[in-house]
Coordinates of C-alpha atoms and ligand atoms in Angstrom, one line a residue:
X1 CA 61.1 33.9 113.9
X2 CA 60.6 37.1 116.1
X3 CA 63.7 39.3 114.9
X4 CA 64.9 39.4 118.9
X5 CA 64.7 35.8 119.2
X6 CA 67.1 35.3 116.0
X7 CA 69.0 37.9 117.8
X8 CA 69.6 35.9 121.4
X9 CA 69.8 32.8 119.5
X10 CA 72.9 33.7 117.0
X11 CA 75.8 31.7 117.9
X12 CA 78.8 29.8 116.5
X13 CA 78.4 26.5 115.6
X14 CA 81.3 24.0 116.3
X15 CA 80.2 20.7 115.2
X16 CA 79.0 18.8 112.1
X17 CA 76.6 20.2 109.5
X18 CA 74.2 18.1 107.5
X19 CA 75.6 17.0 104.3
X20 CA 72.6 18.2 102.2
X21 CA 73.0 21.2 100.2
X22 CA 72.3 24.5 100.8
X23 CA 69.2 25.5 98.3
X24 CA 69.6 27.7 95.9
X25 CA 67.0 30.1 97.1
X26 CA 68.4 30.3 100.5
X27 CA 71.7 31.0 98.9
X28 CA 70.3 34.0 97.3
X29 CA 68.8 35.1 100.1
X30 CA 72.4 35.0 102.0
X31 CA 74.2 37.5 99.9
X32 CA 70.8 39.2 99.7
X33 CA 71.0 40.3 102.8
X34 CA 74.6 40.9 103.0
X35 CA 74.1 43.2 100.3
X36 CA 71.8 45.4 102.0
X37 CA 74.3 46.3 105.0
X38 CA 75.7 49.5 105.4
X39 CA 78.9 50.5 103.8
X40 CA 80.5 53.7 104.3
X41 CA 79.5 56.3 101.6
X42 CA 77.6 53.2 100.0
X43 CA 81.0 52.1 98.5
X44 CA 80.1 48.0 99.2
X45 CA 83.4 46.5 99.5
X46 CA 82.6 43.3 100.1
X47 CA 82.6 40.4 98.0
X48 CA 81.7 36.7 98.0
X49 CA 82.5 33.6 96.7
X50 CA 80.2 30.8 97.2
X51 CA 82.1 27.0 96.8
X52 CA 80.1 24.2 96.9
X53 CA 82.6 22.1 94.6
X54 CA 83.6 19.1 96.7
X55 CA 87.3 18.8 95.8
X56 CA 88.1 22.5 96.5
X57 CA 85.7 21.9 100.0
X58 CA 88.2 18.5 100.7
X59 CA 91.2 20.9 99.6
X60 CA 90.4 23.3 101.7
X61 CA 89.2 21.0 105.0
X62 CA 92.8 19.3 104.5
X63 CA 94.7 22.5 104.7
X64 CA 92.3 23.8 107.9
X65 CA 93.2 20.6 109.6
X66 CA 96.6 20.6 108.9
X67 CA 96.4 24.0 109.9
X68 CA 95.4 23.5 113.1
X69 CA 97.7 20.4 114.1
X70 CA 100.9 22.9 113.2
X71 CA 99.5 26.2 114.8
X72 CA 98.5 23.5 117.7
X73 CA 101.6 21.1 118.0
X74 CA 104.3 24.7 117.6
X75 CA 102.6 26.4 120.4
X76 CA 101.7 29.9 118.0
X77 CA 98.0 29.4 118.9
X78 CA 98.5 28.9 122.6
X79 CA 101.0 31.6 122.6
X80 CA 98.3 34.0 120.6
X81 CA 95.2 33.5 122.2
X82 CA 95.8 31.8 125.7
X83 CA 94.3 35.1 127.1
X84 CA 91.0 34.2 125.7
X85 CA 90.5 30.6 127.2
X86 CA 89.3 29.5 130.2
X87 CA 89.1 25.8 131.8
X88 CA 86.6 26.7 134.6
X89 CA 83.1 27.8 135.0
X90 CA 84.4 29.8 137.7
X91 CA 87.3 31.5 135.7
X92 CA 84.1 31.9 133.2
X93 CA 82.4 33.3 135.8
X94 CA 84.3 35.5 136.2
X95 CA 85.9 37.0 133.4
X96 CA 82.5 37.1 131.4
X97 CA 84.5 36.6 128.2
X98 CA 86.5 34.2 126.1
X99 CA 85.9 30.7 125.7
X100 CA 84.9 27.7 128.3
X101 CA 86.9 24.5 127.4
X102 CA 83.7 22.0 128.9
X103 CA 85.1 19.3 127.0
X104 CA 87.7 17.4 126.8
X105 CA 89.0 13.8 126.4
X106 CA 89.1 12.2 129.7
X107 CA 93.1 11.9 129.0
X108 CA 93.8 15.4 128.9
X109 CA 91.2 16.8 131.4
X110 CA 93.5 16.3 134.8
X111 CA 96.2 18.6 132.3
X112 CA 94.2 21.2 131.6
X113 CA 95.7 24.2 134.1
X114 CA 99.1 23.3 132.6
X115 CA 97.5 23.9 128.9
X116 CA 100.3 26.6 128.3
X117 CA 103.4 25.8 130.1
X118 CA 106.2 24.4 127.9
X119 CA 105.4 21.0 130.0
X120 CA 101.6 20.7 129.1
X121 CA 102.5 21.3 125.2
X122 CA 105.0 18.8 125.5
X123 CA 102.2 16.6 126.8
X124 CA 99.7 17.7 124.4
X125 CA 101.6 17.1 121.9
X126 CA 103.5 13.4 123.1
X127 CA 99.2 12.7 123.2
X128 CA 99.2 14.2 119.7
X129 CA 96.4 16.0 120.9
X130 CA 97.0 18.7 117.7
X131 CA 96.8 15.7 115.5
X132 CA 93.2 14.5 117.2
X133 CA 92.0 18.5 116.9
X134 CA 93.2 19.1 113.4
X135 CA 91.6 15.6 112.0
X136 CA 88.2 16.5 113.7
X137 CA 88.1 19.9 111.8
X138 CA 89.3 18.6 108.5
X139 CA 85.9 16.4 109.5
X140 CA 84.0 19.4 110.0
X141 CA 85.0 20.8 107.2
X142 CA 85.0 18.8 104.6
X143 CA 81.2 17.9 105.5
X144 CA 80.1 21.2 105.1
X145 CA 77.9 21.4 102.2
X146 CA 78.4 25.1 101.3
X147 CA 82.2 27.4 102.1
X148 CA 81.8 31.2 101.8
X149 CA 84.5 33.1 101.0
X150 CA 84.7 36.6 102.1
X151 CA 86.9 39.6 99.9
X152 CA 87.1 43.0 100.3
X153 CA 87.9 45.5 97.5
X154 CA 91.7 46.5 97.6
X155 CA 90.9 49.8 96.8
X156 CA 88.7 50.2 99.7
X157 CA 90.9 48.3 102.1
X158 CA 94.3 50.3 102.4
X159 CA 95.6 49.1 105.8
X160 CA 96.6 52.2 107.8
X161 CA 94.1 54.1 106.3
X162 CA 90.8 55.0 107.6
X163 CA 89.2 53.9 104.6
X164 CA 90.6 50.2 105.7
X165 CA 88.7 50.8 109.0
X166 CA 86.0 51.9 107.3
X167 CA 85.9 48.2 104.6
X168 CA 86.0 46.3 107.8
X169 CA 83.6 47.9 109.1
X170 CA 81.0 47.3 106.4
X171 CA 82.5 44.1 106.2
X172 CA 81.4 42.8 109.5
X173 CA 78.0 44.7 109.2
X174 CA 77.2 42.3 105.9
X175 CA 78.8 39.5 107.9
X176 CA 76.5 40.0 110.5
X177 CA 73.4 40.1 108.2
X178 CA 74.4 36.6 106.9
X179 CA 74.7 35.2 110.4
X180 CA 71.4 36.3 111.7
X181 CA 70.0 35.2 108.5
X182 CA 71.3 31.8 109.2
X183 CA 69.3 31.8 112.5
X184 CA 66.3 32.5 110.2
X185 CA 66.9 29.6 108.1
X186 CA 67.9 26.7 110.4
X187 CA 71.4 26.8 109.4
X188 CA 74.7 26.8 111.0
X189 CA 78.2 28.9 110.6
X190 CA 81.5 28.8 111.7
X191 CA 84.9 30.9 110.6
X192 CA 88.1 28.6 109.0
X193 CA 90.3 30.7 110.2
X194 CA 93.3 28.0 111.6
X195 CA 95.0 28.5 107.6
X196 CA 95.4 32.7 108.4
X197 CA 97.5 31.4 111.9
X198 CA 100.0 29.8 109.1
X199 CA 102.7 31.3 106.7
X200 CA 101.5 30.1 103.2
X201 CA 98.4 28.1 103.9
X202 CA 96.1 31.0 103.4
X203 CA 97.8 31.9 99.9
X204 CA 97.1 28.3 98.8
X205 CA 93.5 28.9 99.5
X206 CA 93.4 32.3 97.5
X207 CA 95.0 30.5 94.7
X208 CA 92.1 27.9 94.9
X209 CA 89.7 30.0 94.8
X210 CA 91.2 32.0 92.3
X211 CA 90.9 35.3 94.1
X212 CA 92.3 38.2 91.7
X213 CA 94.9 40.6 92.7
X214 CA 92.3 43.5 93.4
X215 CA 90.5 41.7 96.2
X216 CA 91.9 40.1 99.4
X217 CA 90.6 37.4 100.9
X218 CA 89.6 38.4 104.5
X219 CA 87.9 35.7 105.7
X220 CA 86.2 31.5 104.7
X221 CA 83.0 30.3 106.7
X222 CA 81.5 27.1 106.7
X223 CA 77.7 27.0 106.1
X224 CA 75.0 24.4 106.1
X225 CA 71.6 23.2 107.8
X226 CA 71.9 22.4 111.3
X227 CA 70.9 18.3 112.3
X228 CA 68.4 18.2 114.9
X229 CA 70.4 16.5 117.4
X230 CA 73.5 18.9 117.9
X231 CA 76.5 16.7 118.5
X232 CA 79.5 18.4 119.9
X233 CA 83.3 17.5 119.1
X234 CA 85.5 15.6 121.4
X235 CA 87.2 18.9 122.4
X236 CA 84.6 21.9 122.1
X237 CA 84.1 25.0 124.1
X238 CA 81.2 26.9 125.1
X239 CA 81.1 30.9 124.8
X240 CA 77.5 31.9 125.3
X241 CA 78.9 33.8 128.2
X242 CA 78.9 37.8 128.0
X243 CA 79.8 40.9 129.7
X244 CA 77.4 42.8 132.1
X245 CA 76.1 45.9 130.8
X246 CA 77.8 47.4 133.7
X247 CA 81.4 46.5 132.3
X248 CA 80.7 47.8 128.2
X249 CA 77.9 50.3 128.5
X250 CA 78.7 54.0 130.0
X251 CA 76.4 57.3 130.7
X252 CA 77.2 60.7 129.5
X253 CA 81.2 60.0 129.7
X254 CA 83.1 56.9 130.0
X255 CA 83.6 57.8 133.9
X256 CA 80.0 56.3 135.0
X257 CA 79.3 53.2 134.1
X258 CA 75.7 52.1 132.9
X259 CA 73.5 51.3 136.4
X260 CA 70.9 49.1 136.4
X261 CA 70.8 46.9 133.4
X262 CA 72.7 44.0 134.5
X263 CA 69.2 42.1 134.7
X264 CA 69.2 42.5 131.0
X265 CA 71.9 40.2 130.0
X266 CA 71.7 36.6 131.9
X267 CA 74.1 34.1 130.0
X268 CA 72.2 32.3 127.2
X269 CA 72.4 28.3 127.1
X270 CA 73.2 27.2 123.9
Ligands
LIG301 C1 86.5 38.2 113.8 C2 86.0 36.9 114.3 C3 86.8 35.7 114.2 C4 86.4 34.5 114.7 N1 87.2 33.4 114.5 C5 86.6 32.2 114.8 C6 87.3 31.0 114.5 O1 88.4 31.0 114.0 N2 86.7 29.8 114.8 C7 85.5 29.7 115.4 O2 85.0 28.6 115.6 N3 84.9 30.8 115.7 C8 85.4 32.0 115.4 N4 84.7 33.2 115.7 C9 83.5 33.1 116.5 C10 83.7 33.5 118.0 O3 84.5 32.5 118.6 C11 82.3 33.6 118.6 O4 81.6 34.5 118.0 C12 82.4 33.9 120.1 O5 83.2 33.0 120.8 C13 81.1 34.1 120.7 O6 80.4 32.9 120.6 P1 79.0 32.8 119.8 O7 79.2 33.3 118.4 O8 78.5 31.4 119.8 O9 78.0 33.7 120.5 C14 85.1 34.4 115.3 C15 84.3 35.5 115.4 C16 84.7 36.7 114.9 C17 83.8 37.9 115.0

């Protein structure tokens, strides 16, 4: 694929992977790639672990899930991130950011503007819509043929010091080679992140994985090829939407923004 096209076509993938496994070569070629990113002074702090073991992938898809359901049915996730999530195309429009909720079970649909008041979690949850989200992504994880796990030296990453800053950095810049290379290689990706939202279910997963006490665990994907037909969850969101390059991109100071461009950027359809 032309390296633009892999580019405009990254995304996030939210539904089911196919169950066959990742090959061995394409493995490689993953933490290939994620080897070759920058890293400030060439110091590499990133490290991976690769799990293709299905118990530890069921462990881990059963703590995600139940993950979700408690960060979901206690309100922490609503609280955190309701800035981010939008239930219009029009709020979409927009705002030019965060995350379109397109879908959702017909139940909950005429609900959806009181998402975040006390009264529409108390709905939510009297529909046990947390229970519904948290089995679908113990679903989506557990079929996932491939988990990467993502560490970064401790000596490297010293929060509150700029060589933390600079770990993360590198970090995402290795991160970001994998995910384009995914493109590349018809495969999918998506961050577990639901067990970080939740006192002690990320610790069980560093214990699983048997992460030593010099690296930290920063971050678990889920990897595998993508089925032809793309099938979305029962709840889902779309966020193929971006900023102009009139809102992010400045000339000379931060005074003038960028004139011009906004041709460049039309919202891509996943
Ligand atoms: C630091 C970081 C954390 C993220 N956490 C999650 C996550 O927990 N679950 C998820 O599905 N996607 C997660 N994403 C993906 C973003 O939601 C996604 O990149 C964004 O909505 C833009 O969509 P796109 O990747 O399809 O272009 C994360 C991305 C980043 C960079």
């Amino acid at each position: 694929m032309e390296f633009l096209d892999v580019l405009r076509r990254r995304k996030t993938t939210n539904g089911p992977l196919l169950p066959d496994p990742v090959s061995e070569e394409h493995q490689r070629l993953l933490m290939e790639v994620a080897g070759r990113a920058p890293s400030q002074l060439n110091s590499q702090p990133w490290r991976f672990v690769l799990v293709e073991n299905r118990d530890t992938i069921e462990t881990i898809a059963r703590i995600s899930g139940a993950s979700m359901t408690e960060a979901m049915s206690n309100g922490t996730f609503f609280e955190r991130y309701k800035p981010y999530f939008r239930f219009s195309k029009e709020q979409m429009e927009r705002t030019r950011s965060g995350m379109l909720f397109d879908r959702l079970p017909a139940p909950l649909r005429p609900f959806t503007s009181q998402a975040f008041t006390p009264r529409g979690q108390k709905l939510m949850n009297s529909l046990r819509v947390p229970q519904t989200l948290g089995a679908e992504n113990r679903k989506l994880v557990a079929g996932s043929p491939l988990l990467l796990g993502v560490m970064l030296d401790r000596s490297e990453y010293r929060p509150g010091e700029l060589s933390s800053f600079y770990s993360l950095f590198s970090m995402g810049a290795a991160m970001e080679n994998v995910w384009l290379t995914t493109v590349e290689l018809g495969m999918g990706i998506q961050f577990i992140s639901f067990p970080m939202e939740v006192p002690g279910q990320w610790d069980r997963i560093v214990a699983l994985l048997g992460v030593p006490d010099e690296l930290e665990l920063m971050a678990v994907y889920r990897l595998g090829y993508l089925p032809q037909e793309q099938r979305r969850p029962a709840i889902d969101w779309t966020s193929s939407q971006r900023k102009l390059p009139s809102q992010y991109v400045f000339r000379e100071t931060c005074a003038t923004p960028q004139a011009g461009w906004d041709d460049l950027l039309p919202p891509t359809e996943h």
